[in-house]
CSV table of C-alpha atoms in Angstrom, one decimal:
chain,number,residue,atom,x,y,z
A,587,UNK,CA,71.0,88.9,132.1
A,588,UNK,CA,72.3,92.0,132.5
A,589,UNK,CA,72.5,95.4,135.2
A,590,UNK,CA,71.8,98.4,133.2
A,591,UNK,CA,70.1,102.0,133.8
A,592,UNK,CA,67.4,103.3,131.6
A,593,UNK,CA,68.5,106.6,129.9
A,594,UNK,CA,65.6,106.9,127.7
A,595,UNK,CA,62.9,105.8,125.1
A,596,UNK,CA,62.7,105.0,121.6
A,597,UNK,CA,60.2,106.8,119.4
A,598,UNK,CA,59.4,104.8,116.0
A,599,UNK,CA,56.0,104.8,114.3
A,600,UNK,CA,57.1,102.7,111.5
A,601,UNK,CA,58.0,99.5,112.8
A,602,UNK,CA,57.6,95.4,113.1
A,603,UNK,CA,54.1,94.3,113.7
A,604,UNK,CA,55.6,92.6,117.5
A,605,UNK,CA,56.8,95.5,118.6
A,606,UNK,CA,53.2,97.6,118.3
A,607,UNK,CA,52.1,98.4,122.0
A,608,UNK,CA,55.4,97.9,123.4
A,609,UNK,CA,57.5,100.5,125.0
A,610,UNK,CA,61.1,100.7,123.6
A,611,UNK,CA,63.5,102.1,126.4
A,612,UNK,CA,67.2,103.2,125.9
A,613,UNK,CA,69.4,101.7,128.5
A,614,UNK,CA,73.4,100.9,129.2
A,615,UNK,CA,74.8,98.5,131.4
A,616,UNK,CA,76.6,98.5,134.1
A,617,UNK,CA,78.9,97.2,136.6
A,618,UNK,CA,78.0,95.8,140.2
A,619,UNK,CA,78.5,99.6,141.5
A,620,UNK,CA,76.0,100.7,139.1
A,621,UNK,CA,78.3,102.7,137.1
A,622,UNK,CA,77.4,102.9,133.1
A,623,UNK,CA,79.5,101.0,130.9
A,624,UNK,CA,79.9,103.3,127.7
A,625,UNK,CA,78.9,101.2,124.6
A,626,UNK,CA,76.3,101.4,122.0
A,627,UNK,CA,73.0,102.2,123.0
A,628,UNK,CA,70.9,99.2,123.6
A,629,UNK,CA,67.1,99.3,123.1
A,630,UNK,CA,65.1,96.9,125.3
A,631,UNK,CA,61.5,96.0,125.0
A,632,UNK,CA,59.8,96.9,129.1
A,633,UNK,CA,57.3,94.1,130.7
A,634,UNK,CA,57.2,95.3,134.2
A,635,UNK,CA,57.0,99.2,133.7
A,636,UNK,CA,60.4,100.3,133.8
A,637,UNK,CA,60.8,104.0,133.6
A,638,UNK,CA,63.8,106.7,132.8
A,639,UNK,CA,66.7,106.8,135.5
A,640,UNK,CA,65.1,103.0,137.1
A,641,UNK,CA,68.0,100.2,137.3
A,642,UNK,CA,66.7,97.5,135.2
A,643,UNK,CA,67.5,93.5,134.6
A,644,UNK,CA,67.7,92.9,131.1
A,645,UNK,CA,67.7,89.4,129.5
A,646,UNK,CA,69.0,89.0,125.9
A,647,UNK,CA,66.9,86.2,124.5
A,648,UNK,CA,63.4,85.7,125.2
A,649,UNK,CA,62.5,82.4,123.2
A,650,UNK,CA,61.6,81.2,127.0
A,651,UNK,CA,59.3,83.8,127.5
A,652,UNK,CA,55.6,82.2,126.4
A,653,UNK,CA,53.7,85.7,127.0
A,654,UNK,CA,53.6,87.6,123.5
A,655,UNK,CA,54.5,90.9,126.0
A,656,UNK,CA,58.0,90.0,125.3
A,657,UNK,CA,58.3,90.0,121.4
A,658,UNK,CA,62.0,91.2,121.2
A,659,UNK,CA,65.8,89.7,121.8
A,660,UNK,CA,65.7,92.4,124.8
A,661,UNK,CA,63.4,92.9,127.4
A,662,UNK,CA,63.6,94.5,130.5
A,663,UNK,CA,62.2,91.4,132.9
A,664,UNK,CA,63.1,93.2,136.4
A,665,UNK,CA,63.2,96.7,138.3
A,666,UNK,CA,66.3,96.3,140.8
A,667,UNK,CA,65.5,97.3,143.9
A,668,UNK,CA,69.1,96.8,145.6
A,669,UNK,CA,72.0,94.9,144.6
A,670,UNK,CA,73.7,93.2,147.8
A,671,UNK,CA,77.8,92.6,147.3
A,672,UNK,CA,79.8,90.1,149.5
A,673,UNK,CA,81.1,93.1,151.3
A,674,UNK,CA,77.7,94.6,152.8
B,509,UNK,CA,68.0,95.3,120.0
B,510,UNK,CA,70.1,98.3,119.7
B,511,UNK,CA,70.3,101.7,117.6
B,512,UNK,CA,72.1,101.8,114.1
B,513,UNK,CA,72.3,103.9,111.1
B,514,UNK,CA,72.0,102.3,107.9
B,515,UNK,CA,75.0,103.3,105.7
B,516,UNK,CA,74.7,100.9,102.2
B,517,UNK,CA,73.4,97.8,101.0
B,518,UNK,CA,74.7,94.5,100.0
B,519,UNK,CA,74.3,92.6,96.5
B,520,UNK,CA,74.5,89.0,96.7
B,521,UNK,CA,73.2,86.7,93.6
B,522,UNK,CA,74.3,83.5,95.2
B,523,UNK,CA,72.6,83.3,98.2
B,524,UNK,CA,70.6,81.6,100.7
B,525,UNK,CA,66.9,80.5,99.3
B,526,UNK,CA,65.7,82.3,102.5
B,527,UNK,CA,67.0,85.7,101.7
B,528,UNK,CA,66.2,85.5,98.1
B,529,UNK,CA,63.6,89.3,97.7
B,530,UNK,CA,65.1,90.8,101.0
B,531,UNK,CA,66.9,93.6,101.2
B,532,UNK,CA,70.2,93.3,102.8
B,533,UNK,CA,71.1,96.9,104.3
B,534,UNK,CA,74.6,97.6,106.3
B,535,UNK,CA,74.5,99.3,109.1
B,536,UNK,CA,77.0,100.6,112.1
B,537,UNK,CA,75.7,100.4,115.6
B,538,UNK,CA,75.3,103.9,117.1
B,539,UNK,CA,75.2,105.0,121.0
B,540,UNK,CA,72.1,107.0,122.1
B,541,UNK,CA,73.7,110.3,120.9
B,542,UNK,CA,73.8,108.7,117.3
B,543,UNK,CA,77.7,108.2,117.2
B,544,UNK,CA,79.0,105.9,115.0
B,545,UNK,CA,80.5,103.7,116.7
B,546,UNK,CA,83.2,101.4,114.9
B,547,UNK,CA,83.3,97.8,114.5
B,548,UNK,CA,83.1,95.6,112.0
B,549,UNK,CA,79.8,96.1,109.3
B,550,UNK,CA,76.8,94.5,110.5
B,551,UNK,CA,74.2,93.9,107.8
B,552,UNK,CA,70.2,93.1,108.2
B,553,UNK,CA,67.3,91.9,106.7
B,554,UNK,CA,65.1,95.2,106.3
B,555,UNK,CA,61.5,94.1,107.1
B,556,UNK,CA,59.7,97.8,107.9
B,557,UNK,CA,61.2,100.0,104.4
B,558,UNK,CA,64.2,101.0,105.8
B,559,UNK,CA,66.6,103.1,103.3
B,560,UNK,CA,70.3,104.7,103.8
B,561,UNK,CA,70.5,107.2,106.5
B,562,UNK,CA,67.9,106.0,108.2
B,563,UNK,CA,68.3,105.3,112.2
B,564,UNK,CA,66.8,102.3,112.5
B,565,UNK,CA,65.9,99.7,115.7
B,566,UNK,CA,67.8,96.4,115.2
B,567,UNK,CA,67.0,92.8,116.7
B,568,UNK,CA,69.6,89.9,116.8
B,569,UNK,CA,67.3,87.1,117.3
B,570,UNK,CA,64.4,86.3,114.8
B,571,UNK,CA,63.0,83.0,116.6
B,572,UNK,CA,60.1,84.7,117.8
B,573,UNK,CA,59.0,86.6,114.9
B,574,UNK,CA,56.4,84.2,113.0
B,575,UNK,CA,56.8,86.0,109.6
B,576,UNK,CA,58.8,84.3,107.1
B,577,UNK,CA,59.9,87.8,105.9
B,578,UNK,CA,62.7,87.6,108.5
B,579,UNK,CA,64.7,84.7,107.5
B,580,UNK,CA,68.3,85.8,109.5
B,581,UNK,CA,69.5,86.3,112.5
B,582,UNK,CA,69.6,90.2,112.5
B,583,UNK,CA,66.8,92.3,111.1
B,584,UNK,CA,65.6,95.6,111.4
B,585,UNK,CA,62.2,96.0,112.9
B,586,UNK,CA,61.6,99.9,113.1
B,587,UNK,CA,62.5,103.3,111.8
B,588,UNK,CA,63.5,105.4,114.5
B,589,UNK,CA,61.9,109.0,114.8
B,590,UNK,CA,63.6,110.1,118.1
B,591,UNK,CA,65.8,109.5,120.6
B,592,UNK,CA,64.2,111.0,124.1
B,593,UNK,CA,66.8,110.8,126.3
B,594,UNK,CA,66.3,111.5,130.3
B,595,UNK,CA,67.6,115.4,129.9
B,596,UNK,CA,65.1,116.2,127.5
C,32,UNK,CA,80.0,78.3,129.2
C,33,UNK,CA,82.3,80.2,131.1
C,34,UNK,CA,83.8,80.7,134.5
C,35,UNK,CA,82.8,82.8,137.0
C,36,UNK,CA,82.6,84.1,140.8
C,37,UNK,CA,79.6,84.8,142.5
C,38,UNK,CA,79.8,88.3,144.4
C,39,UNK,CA,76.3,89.4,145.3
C,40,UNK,CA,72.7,89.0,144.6
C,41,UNK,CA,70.0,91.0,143.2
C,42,UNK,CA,66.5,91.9,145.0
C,43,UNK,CA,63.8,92.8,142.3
C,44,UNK,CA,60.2,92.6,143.8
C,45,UNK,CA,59.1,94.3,140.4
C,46,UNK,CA,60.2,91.6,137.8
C,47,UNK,CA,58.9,89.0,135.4
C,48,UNK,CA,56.6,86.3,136.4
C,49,UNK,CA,59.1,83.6,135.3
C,50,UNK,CA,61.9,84.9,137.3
C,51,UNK,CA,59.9,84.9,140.6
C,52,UNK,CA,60.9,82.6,143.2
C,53,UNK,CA,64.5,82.2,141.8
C,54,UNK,CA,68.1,83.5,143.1
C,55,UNK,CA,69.2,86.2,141.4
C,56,UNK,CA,73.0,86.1,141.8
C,57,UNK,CA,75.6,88.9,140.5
C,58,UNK,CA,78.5,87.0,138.7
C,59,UNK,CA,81.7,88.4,136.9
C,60,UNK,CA,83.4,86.4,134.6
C,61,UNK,CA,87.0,84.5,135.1
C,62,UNK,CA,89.9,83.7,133.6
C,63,UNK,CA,90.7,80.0,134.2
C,64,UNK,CA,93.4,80.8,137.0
C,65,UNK,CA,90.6,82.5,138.4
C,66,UNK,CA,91.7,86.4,138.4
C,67,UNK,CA,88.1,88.6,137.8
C,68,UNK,CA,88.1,89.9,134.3
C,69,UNK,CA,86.7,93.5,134.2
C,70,UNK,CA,83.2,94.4,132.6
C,71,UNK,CA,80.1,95.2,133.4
C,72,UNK,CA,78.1,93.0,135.7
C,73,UNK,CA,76.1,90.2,134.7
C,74,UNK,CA,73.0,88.2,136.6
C,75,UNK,CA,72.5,84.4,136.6
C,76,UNK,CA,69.7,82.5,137.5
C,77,UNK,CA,71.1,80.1,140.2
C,78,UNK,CA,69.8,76.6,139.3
C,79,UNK,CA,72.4,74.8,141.6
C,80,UNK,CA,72.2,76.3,145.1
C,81,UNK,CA,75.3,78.7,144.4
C,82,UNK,CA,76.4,81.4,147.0
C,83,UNK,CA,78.7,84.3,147.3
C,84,UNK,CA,82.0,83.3,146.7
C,85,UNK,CA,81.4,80.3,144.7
C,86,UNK,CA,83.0,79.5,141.5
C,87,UNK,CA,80.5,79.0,138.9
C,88,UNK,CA,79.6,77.6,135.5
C,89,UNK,CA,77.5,80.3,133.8
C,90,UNK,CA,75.7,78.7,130.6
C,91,UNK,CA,74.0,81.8,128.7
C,92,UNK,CA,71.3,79.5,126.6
C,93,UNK,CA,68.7,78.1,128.2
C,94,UNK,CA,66.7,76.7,125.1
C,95,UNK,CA,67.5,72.9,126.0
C,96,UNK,CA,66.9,73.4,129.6
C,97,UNK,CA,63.0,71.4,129.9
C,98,UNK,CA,62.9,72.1,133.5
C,99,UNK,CA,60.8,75.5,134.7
C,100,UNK,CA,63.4,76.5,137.2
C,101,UNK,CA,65.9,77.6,134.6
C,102,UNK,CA,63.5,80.9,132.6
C,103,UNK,CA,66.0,83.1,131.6
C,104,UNK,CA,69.2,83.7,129.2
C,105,UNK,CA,72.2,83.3,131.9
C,106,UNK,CA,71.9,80.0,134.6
C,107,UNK,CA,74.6,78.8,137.1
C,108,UNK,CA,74.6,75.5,136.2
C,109,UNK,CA,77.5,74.2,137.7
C,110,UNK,CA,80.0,74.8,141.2
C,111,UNK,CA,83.1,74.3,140.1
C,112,UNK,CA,85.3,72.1,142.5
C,113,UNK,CA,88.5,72.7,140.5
C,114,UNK,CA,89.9,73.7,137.5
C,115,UNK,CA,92.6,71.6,136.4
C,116,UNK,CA,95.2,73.0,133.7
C,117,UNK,CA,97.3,70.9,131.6
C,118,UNK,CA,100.3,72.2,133.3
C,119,UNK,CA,99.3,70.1,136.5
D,477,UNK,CA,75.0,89.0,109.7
D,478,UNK,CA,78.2,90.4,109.3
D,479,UNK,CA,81.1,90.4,106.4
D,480,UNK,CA,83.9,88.2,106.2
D,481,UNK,CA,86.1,87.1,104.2
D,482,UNK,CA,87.2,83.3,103.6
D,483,UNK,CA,91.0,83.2,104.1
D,484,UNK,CA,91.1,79.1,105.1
D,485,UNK,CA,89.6,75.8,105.1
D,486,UNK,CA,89.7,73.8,108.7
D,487,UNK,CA,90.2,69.9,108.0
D,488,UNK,CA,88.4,67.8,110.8
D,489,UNK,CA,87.8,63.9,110.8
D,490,UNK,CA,86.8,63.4,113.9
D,491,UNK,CA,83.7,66.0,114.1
D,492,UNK,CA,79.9,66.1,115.2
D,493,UNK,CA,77.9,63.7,112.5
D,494,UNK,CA,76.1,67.2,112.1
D,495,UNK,CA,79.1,68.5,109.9
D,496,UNK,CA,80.0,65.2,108.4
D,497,UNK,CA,79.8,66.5,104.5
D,498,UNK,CA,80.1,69.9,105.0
D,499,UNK,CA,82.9,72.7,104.3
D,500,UNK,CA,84.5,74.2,107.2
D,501,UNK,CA,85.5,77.3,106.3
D,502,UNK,CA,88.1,80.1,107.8
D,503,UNK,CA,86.7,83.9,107.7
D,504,UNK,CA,87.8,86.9,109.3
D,505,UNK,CA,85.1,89.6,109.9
D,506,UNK,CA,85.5,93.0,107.6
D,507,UNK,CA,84.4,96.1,107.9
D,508,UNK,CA,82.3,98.2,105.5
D,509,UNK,CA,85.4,99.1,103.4
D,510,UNK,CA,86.6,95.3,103.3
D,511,UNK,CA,89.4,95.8,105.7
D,512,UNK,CA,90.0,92.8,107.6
D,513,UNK,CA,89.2,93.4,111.3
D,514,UNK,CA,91.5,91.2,113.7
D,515,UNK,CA,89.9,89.0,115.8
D,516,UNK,CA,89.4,85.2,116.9
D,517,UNK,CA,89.4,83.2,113.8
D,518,UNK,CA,86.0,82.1,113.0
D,519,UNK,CA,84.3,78.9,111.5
D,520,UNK,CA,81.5,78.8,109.1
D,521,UNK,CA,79.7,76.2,107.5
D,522,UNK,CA,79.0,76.5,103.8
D,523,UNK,CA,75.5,76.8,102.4
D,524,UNK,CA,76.4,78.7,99.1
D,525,UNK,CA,79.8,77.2,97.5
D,526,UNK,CA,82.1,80.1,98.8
D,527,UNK,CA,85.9,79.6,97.7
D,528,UNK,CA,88.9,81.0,99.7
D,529,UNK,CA,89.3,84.8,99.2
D,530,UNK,CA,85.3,85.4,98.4
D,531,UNK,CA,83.8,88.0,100.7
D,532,UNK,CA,80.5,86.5,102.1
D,533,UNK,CA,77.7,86.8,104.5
D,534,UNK,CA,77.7,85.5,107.8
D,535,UNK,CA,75.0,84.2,109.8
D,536,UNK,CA,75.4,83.5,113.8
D,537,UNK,CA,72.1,81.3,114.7
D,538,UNK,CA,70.1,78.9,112.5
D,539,UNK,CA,67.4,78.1,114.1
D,540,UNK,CA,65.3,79.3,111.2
D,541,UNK,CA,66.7,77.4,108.4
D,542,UNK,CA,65.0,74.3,108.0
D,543,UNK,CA,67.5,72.7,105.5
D,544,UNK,CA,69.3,70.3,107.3
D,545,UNK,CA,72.6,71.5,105.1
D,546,UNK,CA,72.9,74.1,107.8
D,547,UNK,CA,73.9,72.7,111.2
D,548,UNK,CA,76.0,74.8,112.8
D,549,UNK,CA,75.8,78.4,114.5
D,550,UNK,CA,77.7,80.0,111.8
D,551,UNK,CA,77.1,79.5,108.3
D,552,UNK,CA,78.2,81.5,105.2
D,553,UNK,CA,74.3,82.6,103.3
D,554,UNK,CA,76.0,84.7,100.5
D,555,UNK,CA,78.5,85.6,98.4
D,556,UNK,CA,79.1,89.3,98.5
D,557,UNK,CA,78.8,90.6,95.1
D,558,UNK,CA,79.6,94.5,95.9
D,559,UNK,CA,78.6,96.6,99.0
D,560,UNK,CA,77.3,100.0,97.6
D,561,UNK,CA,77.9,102.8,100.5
D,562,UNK,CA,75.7,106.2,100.9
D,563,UNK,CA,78.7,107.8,99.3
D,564,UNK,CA,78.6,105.9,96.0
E,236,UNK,CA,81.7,78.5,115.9
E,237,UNK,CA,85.2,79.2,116.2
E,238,UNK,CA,88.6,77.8,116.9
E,239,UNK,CA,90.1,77.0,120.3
E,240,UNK,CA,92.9,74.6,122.2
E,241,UNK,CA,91.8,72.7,125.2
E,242,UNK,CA,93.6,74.3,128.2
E,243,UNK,CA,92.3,71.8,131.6
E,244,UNK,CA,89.1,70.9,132.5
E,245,UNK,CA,86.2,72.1,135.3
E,246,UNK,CA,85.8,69.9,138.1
E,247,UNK,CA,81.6,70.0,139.2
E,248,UNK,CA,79.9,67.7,141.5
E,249,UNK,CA,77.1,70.0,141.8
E,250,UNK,CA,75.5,70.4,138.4
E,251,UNK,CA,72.3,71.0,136.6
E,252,UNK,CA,71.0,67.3,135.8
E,253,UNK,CA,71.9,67.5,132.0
E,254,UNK,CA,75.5,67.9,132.1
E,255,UNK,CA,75.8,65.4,134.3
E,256,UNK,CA,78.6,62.6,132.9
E,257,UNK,CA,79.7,65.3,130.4
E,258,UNK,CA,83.0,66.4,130.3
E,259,UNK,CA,83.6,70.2,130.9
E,260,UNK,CA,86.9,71.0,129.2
E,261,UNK,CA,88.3,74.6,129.6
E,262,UNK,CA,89.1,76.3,126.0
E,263,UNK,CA,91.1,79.6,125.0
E,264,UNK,CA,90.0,80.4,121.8
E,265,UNK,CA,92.8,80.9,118.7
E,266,UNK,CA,93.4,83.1,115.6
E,267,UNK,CA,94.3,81.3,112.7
E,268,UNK,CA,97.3,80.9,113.1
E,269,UNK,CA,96.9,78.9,116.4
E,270,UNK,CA,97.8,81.8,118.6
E,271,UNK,CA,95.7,82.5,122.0
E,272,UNK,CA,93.8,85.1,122.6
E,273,UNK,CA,93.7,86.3,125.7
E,274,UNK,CA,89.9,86.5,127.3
E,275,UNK,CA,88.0,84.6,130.1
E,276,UNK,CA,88.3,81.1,130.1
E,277,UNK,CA,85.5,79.3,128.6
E,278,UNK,CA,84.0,76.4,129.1
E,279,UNK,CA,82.8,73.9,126.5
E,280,UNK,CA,81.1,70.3,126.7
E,281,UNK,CA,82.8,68.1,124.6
E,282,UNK,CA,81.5,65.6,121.8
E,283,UNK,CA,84.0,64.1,120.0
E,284,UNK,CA,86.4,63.0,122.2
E,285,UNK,CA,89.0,66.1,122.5
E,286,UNK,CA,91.6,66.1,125.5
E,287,UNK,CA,94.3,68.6,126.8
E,288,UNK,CA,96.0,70.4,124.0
E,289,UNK,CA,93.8,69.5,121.5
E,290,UNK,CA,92.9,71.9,119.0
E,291,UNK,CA,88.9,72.0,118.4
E,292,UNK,CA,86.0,73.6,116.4
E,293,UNK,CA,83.5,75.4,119.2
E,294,UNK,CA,79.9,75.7,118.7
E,295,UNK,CA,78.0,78.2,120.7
E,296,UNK,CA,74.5,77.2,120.1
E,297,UNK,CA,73.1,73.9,120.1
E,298,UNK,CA,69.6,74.5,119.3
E,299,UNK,CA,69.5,72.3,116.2
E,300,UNK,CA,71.9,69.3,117.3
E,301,UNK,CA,68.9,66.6,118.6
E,302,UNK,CA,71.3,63.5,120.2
E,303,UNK,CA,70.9,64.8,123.9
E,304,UNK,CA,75.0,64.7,124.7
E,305,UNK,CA,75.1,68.1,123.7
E,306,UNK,CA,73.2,70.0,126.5
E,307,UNK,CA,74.9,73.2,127.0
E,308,UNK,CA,75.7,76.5,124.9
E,309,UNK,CA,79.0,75.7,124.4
E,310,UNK,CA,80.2,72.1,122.7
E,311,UNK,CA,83.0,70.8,121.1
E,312,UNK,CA,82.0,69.7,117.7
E,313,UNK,CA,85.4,68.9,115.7
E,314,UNK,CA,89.5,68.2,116.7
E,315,UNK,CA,91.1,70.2,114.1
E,316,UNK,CA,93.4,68.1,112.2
E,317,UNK,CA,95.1,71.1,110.1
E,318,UNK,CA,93.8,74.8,109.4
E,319,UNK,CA,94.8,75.3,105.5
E,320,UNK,CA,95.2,79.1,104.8
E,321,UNK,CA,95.1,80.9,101.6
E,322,UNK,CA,99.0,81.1,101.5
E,323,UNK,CA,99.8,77.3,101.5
């Protein structure tokens, strides 16, 4: 899993049948101090109702997951409250 | 999953039984402003009509998707329409 | 696998039913003498009774895991007592 | 899948009994334009009868091919005939 | 998979149960030519028998290998004997 921000959603009518009903969001990772990371956009599939500027855990594979919510390599699976370093 | 732009296809006679009638597209990841962003070429299995120029949603992992019409390991499972980022 | 130090947690009351009840830790990944290697930071499952400061084994599959406690992509599955290098 | 091309074979006798009878072979990922792109050197098993200079198609997981020929995490699924870009 | 040389090895008496009389080696991975490349250390379970110094073929994924040794992401599934390139 993975820290990243969501920067914004995904808007495709023609797509797989798994993805129907699901909401596509736009994020990039970051670091501990929840500064982005510039890569390619990565497009996760929400299950907890993550919404634009919300600081996400995203998991990469999903073939745990038994709920057919999650129908994607990439799903947002948390909304981070607060991430606690060694310092604090 | 993550954003690309589909810039050719690949023709392969001697191939896997399992990719035998699929269309095998190449595509460059982009970042949410539809960059280009370079790396080696990526191709996947098109499985919603995808064609070049196309900015398409691409998935890594297949194990979840019960169709046999995605028979690799990366495959592209929507056309995007738009890209609503958090400014907009 | 790889190497890495634990250096804070993660509280997400908001998160995937398979992820509740389990430690969250933030880990960045190691070189083996055991310098922090840059990028952007990653979130274990800790399946081992890791803390903050601990040297970890980070495994990112989880598909051969059988027990529950391990539901998601990246588990601690090791503290690492020592690394030993040929040169020792 | 990405593109590679073959540029070595890796002898092994003492191996997994999974790869017991199959061809090792060396690639090193390409680019849309069939430049060579330098990186680790990767290992793919054979499913196709690629030769040493062929430019092929690379798949990372297997999980969905149910021949037992393919038991590894890499495996070579095609021979690259031509790649035909937008501009063509 | 890819090629690597075997560097030390990890030192865990706390471990998840299945690695448990495995032996974690540390592994740098190589270019073809048997060159490190710098990166974080990684950590592979071995299956054949590799020590320090050996050169091995990595497997990430172990999904499809059913004898129970292999219970991580990350296994050594060869010692390279000799890596022929297209030159010799």
């Amino acid at each position: 899993m993975f820290l990243a921000r969501v920067i914004g959603k995904v808007i495709s009518t023609q797509k797989c049948e798994k993805l129907v009903g699901g909401k596509l969001l736009v994020i990039k990772s970051l670091d501990e101090n929840k500064n982005i990371i510039e890569n390619s956009a990565l497009v996760a599939l929400d299950s907890v109702g993550a919404g634009i500027g919300d600081i996400v855990l995203v998991d990469w594979g999903s073939t745990i997951y038994e709920d057919k919510k999650i129908a994607a390599d990439m799903a947002i699976v948390g909304i981070v409250d607060d991430i606690q370093l060694s310092d604090n």
